Coordinates of C-alpha atoms and ligand atoms in Angstrom, one line a residue:
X215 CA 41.6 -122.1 -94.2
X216 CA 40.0 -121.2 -97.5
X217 CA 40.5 -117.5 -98.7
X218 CA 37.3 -116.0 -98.0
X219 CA 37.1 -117.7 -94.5
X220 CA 41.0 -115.7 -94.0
X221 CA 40.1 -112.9 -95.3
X222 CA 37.0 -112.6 -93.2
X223 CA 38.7 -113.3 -90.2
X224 CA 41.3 -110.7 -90.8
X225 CA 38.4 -108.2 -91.4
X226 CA 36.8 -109.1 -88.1
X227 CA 39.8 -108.5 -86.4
X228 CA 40.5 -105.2 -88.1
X229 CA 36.7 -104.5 -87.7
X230 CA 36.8 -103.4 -91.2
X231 CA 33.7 -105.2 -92.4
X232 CA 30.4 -104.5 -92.6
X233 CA 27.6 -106.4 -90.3
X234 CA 24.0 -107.1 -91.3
X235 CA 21.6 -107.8 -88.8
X236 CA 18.0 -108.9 -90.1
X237 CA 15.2 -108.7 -87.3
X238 CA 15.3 -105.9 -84.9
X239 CA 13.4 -107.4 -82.0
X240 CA 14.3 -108.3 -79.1
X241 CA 17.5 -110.4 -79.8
X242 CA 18.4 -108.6 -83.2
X243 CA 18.5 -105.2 -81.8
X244 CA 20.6 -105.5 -78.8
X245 CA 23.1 -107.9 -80.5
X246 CA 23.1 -104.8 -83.4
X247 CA 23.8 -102.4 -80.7
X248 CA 26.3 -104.1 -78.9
X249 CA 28.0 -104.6 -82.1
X250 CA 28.1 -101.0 -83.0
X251 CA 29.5 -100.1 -79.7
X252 CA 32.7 -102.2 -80.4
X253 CA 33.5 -100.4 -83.3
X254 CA 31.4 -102.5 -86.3
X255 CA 29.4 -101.1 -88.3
X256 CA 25.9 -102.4 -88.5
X257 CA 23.0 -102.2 -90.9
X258 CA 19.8 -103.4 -89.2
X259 CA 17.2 -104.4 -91.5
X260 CA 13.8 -104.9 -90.3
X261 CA 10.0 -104.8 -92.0
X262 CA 8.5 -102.4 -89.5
X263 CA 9.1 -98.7 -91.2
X264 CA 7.6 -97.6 -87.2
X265 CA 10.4 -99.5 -85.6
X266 CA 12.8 -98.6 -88.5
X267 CA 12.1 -94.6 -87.6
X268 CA 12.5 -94.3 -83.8
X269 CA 15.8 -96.4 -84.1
X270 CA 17.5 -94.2 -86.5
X271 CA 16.1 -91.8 -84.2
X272 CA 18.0 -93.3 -81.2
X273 CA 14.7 -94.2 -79.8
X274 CA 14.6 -97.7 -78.6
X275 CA 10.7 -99.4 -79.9
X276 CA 11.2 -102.3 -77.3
X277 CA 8.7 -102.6 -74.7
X278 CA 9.4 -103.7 -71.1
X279 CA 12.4 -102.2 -68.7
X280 CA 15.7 -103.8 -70.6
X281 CA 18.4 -102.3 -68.3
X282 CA 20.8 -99.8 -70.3
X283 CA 19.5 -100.8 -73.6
X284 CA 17.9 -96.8 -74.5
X285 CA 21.2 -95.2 -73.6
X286 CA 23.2 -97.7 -76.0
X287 CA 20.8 -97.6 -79.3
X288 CA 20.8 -93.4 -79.2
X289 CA 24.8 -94.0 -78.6
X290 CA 25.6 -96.0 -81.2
X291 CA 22.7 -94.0 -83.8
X292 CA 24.8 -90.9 -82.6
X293 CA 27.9 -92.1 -83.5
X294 CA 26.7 -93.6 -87.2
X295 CA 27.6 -97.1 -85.8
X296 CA 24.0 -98.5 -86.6
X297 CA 21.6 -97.3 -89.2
X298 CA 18.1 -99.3 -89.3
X299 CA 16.8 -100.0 -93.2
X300 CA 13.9 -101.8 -94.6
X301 CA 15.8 -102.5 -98.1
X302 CA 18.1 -105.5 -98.4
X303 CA 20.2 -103.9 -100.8
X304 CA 21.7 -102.6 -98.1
X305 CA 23.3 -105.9 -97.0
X306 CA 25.1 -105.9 -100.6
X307 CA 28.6 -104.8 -98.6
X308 CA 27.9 -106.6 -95.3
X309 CA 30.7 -109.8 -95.6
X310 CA 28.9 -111.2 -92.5
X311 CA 24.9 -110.8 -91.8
X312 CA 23.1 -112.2 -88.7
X313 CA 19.5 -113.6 -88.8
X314 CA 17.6 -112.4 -86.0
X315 CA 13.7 -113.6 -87.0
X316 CA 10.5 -114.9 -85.2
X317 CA 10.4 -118.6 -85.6
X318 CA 7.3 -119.9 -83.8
X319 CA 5.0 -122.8 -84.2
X320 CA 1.6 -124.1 -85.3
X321 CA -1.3 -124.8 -83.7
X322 CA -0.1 -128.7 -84.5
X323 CA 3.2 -127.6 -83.3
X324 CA 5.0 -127.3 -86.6
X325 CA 7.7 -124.7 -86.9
X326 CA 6.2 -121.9 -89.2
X327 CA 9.3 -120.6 -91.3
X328 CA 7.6 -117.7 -93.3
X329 CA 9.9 -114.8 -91.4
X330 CA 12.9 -117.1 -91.8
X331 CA 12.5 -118.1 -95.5
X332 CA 11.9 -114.9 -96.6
X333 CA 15.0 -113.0 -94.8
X334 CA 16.9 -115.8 -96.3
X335 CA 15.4 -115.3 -99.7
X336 CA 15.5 -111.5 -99.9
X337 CA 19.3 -112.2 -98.4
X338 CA 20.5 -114.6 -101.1
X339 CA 19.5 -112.3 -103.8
X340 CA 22.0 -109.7 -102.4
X341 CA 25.0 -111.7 -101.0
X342 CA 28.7 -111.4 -102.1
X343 CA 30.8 -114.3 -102.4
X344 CA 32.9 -114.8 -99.0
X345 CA 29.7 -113.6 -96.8
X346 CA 29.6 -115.4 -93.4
X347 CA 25.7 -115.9 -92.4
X348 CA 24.7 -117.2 -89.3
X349 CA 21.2 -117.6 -87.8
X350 CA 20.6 -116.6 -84.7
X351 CA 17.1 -117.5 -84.0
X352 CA 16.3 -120.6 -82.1
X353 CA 15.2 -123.6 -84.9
X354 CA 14.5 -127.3 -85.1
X355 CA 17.5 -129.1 -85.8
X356 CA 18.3 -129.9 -89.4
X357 CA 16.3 -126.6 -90.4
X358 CA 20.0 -125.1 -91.4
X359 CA 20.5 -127.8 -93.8
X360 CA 17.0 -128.5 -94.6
X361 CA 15.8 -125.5 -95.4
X362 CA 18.2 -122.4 -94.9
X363 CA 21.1 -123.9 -97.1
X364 CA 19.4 -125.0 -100.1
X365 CA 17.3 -122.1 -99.8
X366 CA 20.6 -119.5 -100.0
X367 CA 21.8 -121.8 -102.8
X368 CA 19.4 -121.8 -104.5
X369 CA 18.2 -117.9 -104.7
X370 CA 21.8 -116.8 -105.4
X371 CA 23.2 -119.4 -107.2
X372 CA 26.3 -119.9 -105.1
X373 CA 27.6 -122.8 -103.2
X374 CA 27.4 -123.3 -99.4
X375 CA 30.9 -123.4 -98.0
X376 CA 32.4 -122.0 -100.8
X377 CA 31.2 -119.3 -102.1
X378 CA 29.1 -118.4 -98.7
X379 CA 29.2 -119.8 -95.4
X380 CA 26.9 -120.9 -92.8
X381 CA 26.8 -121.0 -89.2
X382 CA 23.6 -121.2 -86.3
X383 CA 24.7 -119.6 -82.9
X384 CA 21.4 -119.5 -81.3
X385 CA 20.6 -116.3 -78.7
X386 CA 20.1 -116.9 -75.1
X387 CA 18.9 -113.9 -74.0
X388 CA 15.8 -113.4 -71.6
X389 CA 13.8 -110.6 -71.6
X390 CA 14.2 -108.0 -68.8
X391 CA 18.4 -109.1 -68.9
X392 CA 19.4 -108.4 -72.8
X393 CA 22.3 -107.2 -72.9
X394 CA 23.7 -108.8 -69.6
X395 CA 23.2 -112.1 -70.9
X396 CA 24.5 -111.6 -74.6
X397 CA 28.0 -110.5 -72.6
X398 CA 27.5 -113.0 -69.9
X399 CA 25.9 -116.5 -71.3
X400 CA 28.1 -119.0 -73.2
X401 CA 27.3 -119.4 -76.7
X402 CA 27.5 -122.1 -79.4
X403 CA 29.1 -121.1 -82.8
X404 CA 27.9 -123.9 -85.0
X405 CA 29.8 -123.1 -88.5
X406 CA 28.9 -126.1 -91.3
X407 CA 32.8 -126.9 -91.0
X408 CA 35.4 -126.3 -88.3
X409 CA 36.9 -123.1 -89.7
X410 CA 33.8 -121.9 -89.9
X411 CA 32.9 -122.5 -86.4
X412 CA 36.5 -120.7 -85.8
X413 CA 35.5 -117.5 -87.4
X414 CA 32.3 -117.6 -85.3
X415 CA 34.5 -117.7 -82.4
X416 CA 36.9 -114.7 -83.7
X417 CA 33.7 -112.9 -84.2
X418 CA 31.5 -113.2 -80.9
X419 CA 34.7 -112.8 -78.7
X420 CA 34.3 -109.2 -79.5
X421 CA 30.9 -109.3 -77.4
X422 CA 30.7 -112.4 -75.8
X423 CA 32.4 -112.1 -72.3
X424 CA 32.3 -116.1 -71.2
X425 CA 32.7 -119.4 -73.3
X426 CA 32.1 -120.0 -77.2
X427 CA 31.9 -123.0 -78.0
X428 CA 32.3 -124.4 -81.4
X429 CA 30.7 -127.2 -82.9
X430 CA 28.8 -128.0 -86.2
X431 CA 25.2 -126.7 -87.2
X432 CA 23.1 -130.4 -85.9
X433 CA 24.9 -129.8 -82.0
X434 CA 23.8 -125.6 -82.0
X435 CA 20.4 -126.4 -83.0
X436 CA 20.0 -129.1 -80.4
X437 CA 21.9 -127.4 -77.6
X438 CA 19.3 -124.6 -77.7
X439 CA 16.3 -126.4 -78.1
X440 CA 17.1 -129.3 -75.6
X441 CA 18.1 -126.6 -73.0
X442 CA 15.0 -125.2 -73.1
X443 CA 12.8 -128.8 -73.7
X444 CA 15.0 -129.8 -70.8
X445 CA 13.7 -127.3 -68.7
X446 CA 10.4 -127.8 -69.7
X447 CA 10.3 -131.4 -68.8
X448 CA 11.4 -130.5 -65.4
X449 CA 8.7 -128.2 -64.4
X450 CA 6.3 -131.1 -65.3
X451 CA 7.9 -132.9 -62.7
X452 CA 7.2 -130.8 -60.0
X453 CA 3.6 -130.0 -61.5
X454 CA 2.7 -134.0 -61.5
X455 CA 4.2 -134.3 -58.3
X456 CA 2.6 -131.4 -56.9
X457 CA -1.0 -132.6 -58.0
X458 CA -0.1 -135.9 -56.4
X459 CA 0.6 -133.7 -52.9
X460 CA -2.1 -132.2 -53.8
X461 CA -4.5 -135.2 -54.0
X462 CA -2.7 -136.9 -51.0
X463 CA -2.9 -134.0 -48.6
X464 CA 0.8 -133.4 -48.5
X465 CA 2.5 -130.0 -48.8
X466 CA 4.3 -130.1 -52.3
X467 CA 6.8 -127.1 -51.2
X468 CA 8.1 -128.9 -47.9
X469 CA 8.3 -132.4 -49.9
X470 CA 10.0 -130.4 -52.5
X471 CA 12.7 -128.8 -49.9
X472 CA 13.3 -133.0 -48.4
X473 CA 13.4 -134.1 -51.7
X474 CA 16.3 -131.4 -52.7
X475 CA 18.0 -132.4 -50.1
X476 CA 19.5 -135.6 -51.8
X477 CA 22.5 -135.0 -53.9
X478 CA 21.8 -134.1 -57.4
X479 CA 17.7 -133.3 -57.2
X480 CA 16.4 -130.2 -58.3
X481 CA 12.6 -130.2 -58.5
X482 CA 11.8 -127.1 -59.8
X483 CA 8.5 -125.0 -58.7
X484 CA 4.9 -126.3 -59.4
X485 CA 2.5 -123.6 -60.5
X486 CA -0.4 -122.6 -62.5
X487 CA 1.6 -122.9 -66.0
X488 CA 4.3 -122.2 -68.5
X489 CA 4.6 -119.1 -70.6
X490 CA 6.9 -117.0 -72.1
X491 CA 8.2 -116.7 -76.2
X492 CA 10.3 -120.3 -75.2
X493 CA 9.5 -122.4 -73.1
X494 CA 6.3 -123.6 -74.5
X495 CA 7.7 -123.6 -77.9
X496 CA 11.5 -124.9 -77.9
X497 CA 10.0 -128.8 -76.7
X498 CA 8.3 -128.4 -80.1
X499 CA 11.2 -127.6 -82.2
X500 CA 13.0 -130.1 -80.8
X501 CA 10.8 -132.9 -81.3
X502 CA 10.1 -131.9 -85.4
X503 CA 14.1 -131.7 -85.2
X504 CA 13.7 -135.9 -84.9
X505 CA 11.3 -135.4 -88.0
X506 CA 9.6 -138.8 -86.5
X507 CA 12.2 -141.1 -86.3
X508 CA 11.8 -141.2 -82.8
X509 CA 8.4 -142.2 -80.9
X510 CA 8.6 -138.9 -78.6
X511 CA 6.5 -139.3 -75.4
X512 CA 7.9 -137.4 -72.4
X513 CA 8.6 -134.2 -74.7
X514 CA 4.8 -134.3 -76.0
X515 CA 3.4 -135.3 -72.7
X516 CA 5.4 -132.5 -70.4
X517 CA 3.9 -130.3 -72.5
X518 CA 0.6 -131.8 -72.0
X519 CA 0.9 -131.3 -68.0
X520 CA 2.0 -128.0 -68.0
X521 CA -0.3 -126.9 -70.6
X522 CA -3.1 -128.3 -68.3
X523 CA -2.1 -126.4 -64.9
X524 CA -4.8 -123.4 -65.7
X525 CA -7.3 -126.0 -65.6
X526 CA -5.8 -126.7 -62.8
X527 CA -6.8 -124.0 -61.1
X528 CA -10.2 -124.2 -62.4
X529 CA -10.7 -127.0 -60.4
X530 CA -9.6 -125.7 -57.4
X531 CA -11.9 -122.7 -58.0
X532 CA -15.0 -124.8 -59.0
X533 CA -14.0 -127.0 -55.5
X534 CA -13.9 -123.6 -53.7
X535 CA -17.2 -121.8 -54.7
X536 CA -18.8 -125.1 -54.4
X537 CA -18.8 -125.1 -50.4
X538 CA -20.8 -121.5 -51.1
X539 CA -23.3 -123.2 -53.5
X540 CA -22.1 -120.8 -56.2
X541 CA -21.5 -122.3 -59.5
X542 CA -18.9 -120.8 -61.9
X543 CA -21.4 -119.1 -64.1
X544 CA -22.7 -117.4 -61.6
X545 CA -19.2 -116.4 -60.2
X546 CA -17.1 -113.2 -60.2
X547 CA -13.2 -113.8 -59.9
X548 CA -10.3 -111.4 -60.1
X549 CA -7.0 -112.6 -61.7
X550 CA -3.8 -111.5 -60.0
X551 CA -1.4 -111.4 -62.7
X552 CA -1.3 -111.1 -66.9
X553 CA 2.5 -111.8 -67.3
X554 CA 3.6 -114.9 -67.9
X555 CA 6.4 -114.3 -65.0
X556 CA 7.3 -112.4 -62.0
X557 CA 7.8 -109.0 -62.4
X558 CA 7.6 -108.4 -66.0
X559 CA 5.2 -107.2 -68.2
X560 CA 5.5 -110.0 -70.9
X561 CA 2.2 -111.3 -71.4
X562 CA 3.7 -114.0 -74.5
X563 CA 1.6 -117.4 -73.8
X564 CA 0.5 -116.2 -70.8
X565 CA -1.1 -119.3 -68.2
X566 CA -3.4 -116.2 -67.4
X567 CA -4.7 -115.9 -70.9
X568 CA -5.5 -119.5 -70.6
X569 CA -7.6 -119.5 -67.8
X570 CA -9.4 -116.2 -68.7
X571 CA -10.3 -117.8 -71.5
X572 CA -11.5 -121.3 -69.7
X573 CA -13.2 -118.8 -66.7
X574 CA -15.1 -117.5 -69.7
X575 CA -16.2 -120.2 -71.9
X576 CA -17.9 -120.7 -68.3
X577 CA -19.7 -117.6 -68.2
X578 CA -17.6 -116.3 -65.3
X579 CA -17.0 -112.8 -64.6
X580 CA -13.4 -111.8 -64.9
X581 CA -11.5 -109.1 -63.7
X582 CA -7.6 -109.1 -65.0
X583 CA -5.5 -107.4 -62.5
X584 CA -1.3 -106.8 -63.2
X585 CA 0.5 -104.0 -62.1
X586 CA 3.4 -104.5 -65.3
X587 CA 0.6 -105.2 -67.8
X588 CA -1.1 -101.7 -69.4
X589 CA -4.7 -101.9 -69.1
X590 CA -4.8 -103.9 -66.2
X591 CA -3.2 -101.8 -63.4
X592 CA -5.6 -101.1 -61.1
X593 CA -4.9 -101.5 -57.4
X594 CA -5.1 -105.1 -56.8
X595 CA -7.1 -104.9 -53.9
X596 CA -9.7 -102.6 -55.4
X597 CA -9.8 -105.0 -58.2
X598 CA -11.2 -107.3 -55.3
X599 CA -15.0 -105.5 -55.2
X600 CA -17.9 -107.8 -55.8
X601 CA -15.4 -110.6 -56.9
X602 CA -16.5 -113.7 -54.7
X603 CA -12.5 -115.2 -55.1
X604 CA -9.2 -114.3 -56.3
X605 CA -6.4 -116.1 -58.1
X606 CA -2.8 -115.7 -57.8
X607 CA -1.6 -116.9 -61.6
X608 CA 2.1 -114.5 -61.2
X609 CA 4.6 -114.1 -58.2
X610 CA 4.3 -110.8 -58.1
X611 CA 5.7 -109.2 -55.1
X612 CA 2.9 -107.1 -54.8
X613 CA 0.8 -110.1 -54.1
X614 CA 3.2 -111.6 -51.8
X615 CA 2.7 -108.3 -49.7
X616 CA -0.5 -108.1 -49.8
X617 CA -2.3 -107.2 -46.7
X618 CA -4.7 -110.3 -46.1
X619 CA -7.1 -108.9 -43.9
X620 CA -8.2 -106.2 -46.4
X621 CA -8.5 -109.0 -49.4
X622 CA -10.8 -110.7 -46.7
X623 CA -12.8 -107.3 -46.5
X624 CA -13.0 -106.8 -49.6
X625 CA -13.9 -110.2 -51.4
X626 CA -17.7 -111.3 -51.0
X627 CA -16.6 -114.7 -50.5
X628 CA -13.3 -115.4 -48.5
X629 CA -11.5 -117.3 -51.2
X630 CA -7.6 -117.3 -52.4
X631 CA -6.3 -119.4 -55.0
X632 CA -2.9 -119.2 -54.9
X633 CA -1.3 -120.2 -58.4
X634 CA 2.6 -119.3 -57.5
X635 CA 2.4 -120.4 -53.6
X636 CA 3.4 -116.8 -52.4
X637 CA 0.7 -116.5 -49.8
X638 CA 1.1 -117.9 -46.6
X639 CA -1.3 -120.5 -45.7
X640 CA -1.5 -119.9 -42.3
X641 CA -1.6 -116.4 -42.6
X642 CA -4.6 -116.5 -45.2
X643 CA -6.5 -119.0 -43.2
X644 CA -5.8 -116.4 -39.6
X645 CA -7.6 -113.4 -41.7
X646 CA -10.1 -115.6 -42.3
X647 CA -9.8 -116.5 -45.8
X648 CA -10.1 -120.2 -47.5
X649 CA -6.6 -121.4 -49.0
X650 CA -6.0 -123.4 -52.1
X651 CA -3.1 -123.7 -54.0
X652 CA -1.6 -126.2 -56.6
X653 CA 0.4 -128.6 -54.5
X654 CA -1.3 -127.7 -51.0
X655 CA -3.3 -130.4 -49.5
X656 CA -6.6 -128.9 -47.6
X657 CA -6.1 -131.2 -44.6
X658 CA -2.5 -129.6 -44.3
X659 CA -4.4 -126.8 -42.6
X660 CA -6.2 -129.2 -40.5
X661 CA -3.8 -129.3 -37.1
Ligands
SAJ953 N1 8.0 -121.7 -64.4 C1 7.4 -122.7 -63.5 N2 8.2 -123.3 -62.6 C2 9.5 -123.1 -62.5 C3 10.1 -122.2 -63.4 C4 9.3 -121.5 -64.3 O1 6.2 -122.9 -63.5 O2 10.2 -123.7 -61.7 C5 7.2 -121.0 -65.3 C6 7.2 -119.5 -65.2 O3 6.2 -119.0 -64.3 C7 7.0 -119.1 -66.6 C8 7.6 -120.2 -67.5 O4 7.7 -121.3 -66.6 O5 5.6 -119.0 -66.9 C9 8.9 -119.9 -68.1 O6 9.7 -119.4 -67.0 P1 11.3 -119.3 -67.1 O7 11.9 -119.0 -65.8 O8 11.9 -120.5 -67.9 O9 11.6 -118.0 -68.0 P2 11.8 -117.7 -69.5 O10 10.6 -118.2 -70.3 O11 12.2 -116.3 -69.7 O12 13.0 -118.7 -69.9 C10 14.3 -118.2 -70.2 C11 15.0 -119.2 -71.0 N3 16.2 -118.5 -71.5 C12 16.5 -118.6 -72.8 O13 15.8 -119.1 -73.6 C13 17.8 -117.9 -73.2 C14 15.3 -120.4 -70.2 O14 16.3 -121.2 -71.0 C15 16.0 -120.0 -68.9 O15 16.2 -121.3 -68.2 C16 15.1 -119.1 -68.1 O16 14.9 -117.9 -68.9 C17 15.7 -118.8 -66.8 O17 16.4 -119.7 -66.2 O18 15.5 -117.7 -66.3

């Protein structure tokens, strides 16, 4: 193994070198902190002085209940283990820096690289030789040797895998379960050759609790990507094949249940959409990955169908207030949920934003109800008065307790829309209220 790549792996071991960590959201800044708490020490460099103060003041800027995370940034601030910067000259003595950076897309779906290229560009103009850098944030694949090699080369003059080194070990970390997942999910250390890959390894072992797996820079950005793509695809599935219940008069959740009984399915839940900071956008990065070598057509069109469950639910509503002659722009409607998921208070490419914005292009009325959400956390059956239906877009288990005969009361017109099927169809229908749902056919209620 070259001398750099030894002498790096010696310093890991000895945890006598320096770590850089550029992006202190909500992947950098655990993975800083966890670093820190092993015995590294960590210079965090990020472009927000606001979120650059309260760390170095122990105070953790991250929204949104992340278990333990508080209690570990004002540890390791105590201790010196992790000081927060906005100047790269800091990352002069760090022999192995992490990139932690947004990478989303387009409105054509193209990955926009502005956070990326610069952190690599204000990076190369620092390095040593012998500095290990490896991306962290999720990216099309080919974007380490499209555009984050020759960008390093460039800016510093030195040569990839041999006077620096690159690897891509993409995060897996949701939001709500941070540091739990960075011990507990299995990681791929993509290094540009295999004793790079090795010294990945050597590295995330000090953190990493469960398998690391190396493998060259191509294979980590398409594990990440596909995972993700993978499970996007899948939750189209059970969308189409709920509308098709839906149309037929079927019960999508008990065909669902048969269905799961044969070896090897797994339909997923059918609902009123796909949020969230990667779902929507990891099919994307994927499919510019194949940079159109490949005629794509269920990665594009997965997308399509859950990008078109909020209208979904439009439909349903515009079938509901029909029977009452009332036509949307004349309606009033409350929306139970803002997340994009259960009991979070995400709100990233929220389904709900969606339809807000479709219920108002209508000239609806809309109220936004969600108890995680500031802003919208009024009691959800208050948020009920004057509105002549309500929508379920989150499973919430405030909704799923909800106490039916009071929404009833409440609602001027007795109409549930149940976007995440966690009202009981039965029970809705006994306190006098008319069910829809995605995936519920009306003459299921019929009996
Ligand atoms: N959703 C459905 N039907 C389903 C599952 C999800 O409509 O059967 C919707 C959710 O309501 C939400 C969106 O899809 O709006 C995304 O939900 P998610 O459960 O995939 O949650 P995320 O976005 O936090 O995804 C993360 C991802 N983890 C990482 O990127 C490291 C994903 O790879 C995981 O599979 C997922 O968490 C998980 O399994 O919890």
């Amino acid at each position: 193994m070259q001398y750099y790549l030894k002498h790096l792996k010696e310093r890991i071991k000895e945890k006598q070198i320096k770590v850089g960590v550029i992006g202190l959201g909500y992947v950098g800044l655990p993975v800083a902190c966890m670093l820190a708490d092993v015995g590294f020490q960590v210079v965090g460099v990020d472009i927000l002085p606001d979120r650059i103060k309260k760390i170095n003041k122990g105070i953790n800027p991250i929204e949104g209940k992340e278990p333990g995370l508080a209690d570990l940034i004002s540890r390791v601030v105590d201790m010196g283990g992790l000081v927060a910067t906005s100047n790269y000259e800091d990352l002069q003595s760090a022999g192995l820096v992490l990139i932690d950076v947004e990478t989303p897309i387009d409105e054509n779906h193209i990955p926009k690289y502005q956070a990326l290229r610069s952190a690599c560009h204000s990076l190369a103009e620092v390095i040593q030789d012998g500095t290990l850098i490896i991306v962290e944030s999720t990216i099309a694949p080919g974007t380490m040797a499209r555009v984050v090699r020759p960008l390093i080369e460039s800016v510093s003059g030195k040569e990839s895998g041999k006077e620096f080194f690159l690897g891509a070990c993409p995060e897996r970390v949701m939001p709500g379960k941070l540091l739990r997942n960075l011990h507990s999910m299995s990681r791929v250390c993509g290094g540009e050759s295999p004793e790079v890959a090795e010294v990945m390894v050597t590295f995330y072992r000090n953190i990493v609790k469960t398998d690391l797996d190396p493998a060259d820079l191509i294979t980590a950005e398409l594990t990440k990507t596909a995972e993700n793509a993978y499970r996007d695809v899948n939750i189209a599935f059970a969308n189409e094949l709920a509308l098709i219940c839906q149309s037929v008069g079927a019960d999508f959740l008990k065909v669902r249940e048969l269905v799961n009984k044969s070896p090897g399915r797994n339909v997923l839940f059918a609902g009123a959409g796909v949020g969230g900071h990667c779902i929507p956008k990891d099919p994307w990065l994927l499919a510019h990955g194949s940079q159109g070598t490949v005629d794509l057509k269920l990665i594009p069109a997965a997308r399509a169908v859950n990008d078109s469950m909020p209208k979904q639910i439009f439909l349903l509503l515009e079938r509901a207030l029909e029977k009452f002659d009332i036509p949307i722009r004349e309606s009033q409607v409350a929306i139970w949920g803002y997340a994009y998921l259960e009991e979070s208070d995400d709100v990233r490419n929220s389904p709900s934003q969606l339809l807000y914005e479709i219920l108002k292009s209508s000239k609806a009325d809309v109220i936004l109800q969600d108890p995680y959400v500031p802003g919208y956390q009024e009691d959800e059956l208050d948020s009920l008065e004057n509105c002549d239906a309500v929508i379920v877009m989150v499973a919430h288990q405030v909704y799923r307790r909800v106490d039916l005969n009071e929404v009833k009361n409440r609602l001027k017109k007795p109409i549930i829309i149940d976007g995440r099927r966690v009202i009981d169809p039965k029970e809705a229908v006994e306190a006098g209220l008319q069910y829809y749902a995605i995936g519920f056919g009306s003459n299921q209620l019929i009996k």
